[in-house]
XYZ file of C-alpha atoms in Angstrom:
213
model
C 0.000 0.000 0.000
C 1.215 3.459 -1.038
C 1.952 5.681 1.889
C -0.412 8.595 2.442
C 2.312 11.206 2.048
C 3.279 9.919 -1.296
C -0.325 9.849 -2.423
C -0.770 13.414 -1.284
C 2.408 14.478 -3.064
C 1.331 12.754 -6.236
C -2.118 14.320 -5.995
C -0.646 17.751 -5.477
C 1.733 17.221 -8.394
C -1.128 16.078 -10.614
C -3.236 19.030 -9.541
C -0.391 21.459 -10.234
C 0.295 19.810 -13.590
C -3.413 19.940 -14.453
C -3.526 23.601 -13.423
C -0.575 24.559 -15.589
C -1.826 22.398 -18.428
C -5.215 24.125 -18.227
C -3.570 27.509 -18.182
C -1.530 26.529 -21.251
C -4.654 25.401 -22.997
C -6.417 28.655 -22.050
C -3.493 30.715 -23.256
C -3.413 28.764 -26.509
C -7.156 29.306 -26.890
C -6.743 33.027 -26.160
C -3.895 33.242 -28.679
C -6.046 31.512 -31.267
C -8.938 33.855 -30.533
C -6.619 36.870 -30.650
C -5.127 35.761 -33.952
C -8.594 35.036 -35.304
C -9.764 38.489 -34.215
C -6.637 40.011 -35.726
C -7.225 38.127 -38.971
C -10.883 39.192 -39.006
C -9.882 42.801 -38.387
C -7.338 42.551 -41.191
C -9.971 41.110 -43.511
C -12.438 43.838 -42.523
C -9.767 46.492 -43.063
C -8.845 45.009 -46.439
C -12.498 44.877 -47.490
C -12.980 48.459 -46.325
C -9.905 49.584 -48.236
C -11.055 47.678 -51.312
C -14.544 49.184 -51.087
C -13.051 52.642 -50.574
C -10.835 52.134 -53.636
C -13.825 50.958 -55.648
C -15.831 53.971 -54.509
C -12.937 56.279 -55.380
C -12.607 54.761 -58.838
C -16.371 54.941 -59.393
C -16.381 58.581 -58.284
C -13.482 59.380 -60.617
C -15.222 57.607 -63.503
C -18.460 59.438 -62.800
C -16.602 62.746 -62.573
C -14.849 62.080 -65.904
C -18.140 61.123 -67.537
C -19.819 64.242 -66.133
C -16.944 66.418 -67.342
C -17.130 64.783 -70.782
C -20.881 65.373 -70.975
C -20.444 68.973 -69.879
C -17.714 69.488 -72.486
C -19.855 67.943 -75.218
C -22.793 70.117 -74.165
C -20.591 73.224 -74.148
C -19.116 72.382 -77.556
C -22.597 71.790 -78.999
C -23.891 75.071 -77.570
C -20.782 76.924 -78.713
C -21.153 75.493 -82.222
C -24.811 76.536 -82.276
C -23.967 80.069 -81.130
C -21.167 80.294 -83.691
C -23.532 79.196 -86.462
C -26.095 81.778 -85.324
C -23.445 84.499 -85.389
C -22.321 83.421 -88.861
C -25.925 83.395 -90.104
C -26.436 86.852 -88.623
C -23.284 88.105 -90.315
C -24.409 86.637 -93.647
C -27.819 88.292 -93.269
C -26.168 91.627 -92.525
C -23.887 91.282 -95.548
C -26.875 90.417 -97.732
C -28.804 93.402 -96.372
C -25.877 95.726 -96.995
C -25.466 94.357 -100.512
C -29.193 94.746 -101.190
C -29.086 98.288 -99.797
C -26.082 99.062 -102.010
C -27.896 97.716 -105.065
C -30.981 99.746 -104.249
C -28.839 102.809 -103.661
C -27.188 102.277 -107.039
C -30.599 101.930 -108.663
C -31.791 105.121 -106.998
C -28.589 106.882 -108.062
C -29.104 105.785 -111.650
C -32.723 106.903 -111.546
C -31.662 110.179 -110.007
C -29.106 110.652 -112.772
C -31.792 109.885 -115.353
C -34.135 112.402 -113.748
C -31.381 114.996 -113.613
C -30.609 114.359 -117.282
C -34.280 114.796 -118.100
C -34.336 117.957 -116.029
C -31.326 119.277 -117.952
C -33.000 118.405 -121.233
C -36.189 120.114 -120.112
C -34.163 123.128 -119.028
C -32.530 123.277 -122.433
C -35.963 122.970 -124.053
C -37.243 125.811 -121.885
C -34.286 127.957 -122.896
C -35.021 127.154 -126.523
C -38.684 128.044 -126.007
C -37.680 131.307 -124.375
C -35.576 132.128 -127.398
C -38.462 131.232 -129.696
C -40.749 133.370 -127.573
C -38.466 136.346 -127.901
C -38.169 135.694 -131.605
C -41.959 135.497 -131.876
C -42.302 138.822 -130.085
C -39.819 140.332 -132.458
C -41.696 138.850 -135.391
C -44.946 140.357 -134.130
C -43.342 143.748 -133.824
C -41.995 143.466 -137.328
C -45.371 142.211 -138.587
C -47.154 145.210 -137.148
C -44.635 147.444 -138.834
C -45.223 145.648 -142.126
C -48.981 145.914 -141.777
C -48.672 149.611 -141.183
C -46.797 149.855 -144.456
C -49.357 147.800 -146.452
C -51.255 150.870 -147.484
C -48.393 151.915 -149.740
C -47.964 148.445 -151.364
C -49.496 146.797 -154.392
C -51.988 143.948 -153.959
C -49.335 141.351 -154.717
C -46.923 142.884 -152.248
C -49.638 143.098 -149.602
C -50.624 139.471 -150.239
C -47.016 138.320 -149.884
C -46.625 140.345 -146.718
C -49.786 138.853 -145.214
C -48.666 135.343 -146.088
C -45.329 135.985 -144.427
C -47.086 137.314 -141.342
C -49.389 134.298 -141.189
C -46.386 132.009 -141.491
C -44.642 133.805 -138.664
C -47.742 133.542 -136.494
C -48.028 129.844 -137.245
C -44.424 129.381 -136.196
C -45.064 131.302 -132.989
C -48.126 129.177 -132.206
C -46.140 126.044 -132.941
C -43.427 127.227 -130.574
C -46.036 127.841 -127.887
C -47.470 124.384 -128.471
C -44.009 122.868 -128.170
C -43.428 124.787 -124.945
C -46.717 123.555 -123.493
C -45.855 120.003 -124.493
C -42.419 120.329 -122.850
C -43.919 121.758 -119.675
C -46.466 118.954 -119.500
C -43.684 116.421 -120.099
C -41.669 117.973 -117.273
C -44.628 117.814 -114.890
C -45.260 114.210 -115.903
C -41.583 113.339 -115.426
C -41.535 114.933 -111.972
C -44.662 113.031 -110.941
C -43.191 109.806 -112.299
C -39.913 110.440 -110.476
C -41.703 111.027 -107.191
C -43.772 107.882 -107.727
C -40.699 105.774 -108.533
C -38.804 107.068 -105.488
C -41.812 106.465 -103.217
C -42.200 102.910 -104.543
C -38.489 102.241 -104.063
C -38.622 103.501 -100.475
C -41.712 101.371 -99.772
C -40.020 98.274 -101.215
C -36.903 98.891 -99.149
C -39.005 99.315 -95.995
C -41.032 96.177 -96.785
C -37.885 94.123 -97.479
C -36.219 95.315 -94.302
C -39.362 94.548 -92.251
C -39.614 91.078 -93.779
C -35.936 90.336 -93.118
C -36.225 91.501 -89.505
C -39.364 89.356 -89.060
C -37.638 86.255 -90.479
C -34.526 86.789 -88.374
């Protein structure tokens, strides 16, 4: 039979060994749990970093796409504005050219009217000369008539015929003058009508162009 002291010593030794063995197991378990927690934290951190990187890349991609859309929109709007400006410039050039053509037409018409006025002035001067000549002829005719009493019948007849011829010429000159004056009045009325029509057309064209634009 084993002595009691030895049994107690063995029991104490077993108890101490069991205690230290348990503590070793607990420490091993704690180390495993700590490492597992550390690994889980590392995985969580890695996932968070990966998600953050994905979010950053998505944000950058979205920003680039937004910038590209904004640039395309700006370029489209800028192109539209540039085309509008070019169309406006072309319309202005066309209006200036049309105004120049109309001005040239009016200048030519004005020159024609001035030429007609000069011709009418020359005709009036000619009529004035004929009028003076007719007056002179009348004076001379009266003088001839006063001298008819001392002429033969043939001489008187010739004198009367000459006087009648002179009077006919004077009346013809007066008729020509009246015709010239009427022509001048008609030309002036026609000139005013042409100018008024030209001004109305210019105003109508300008109004139509402004309405279209």
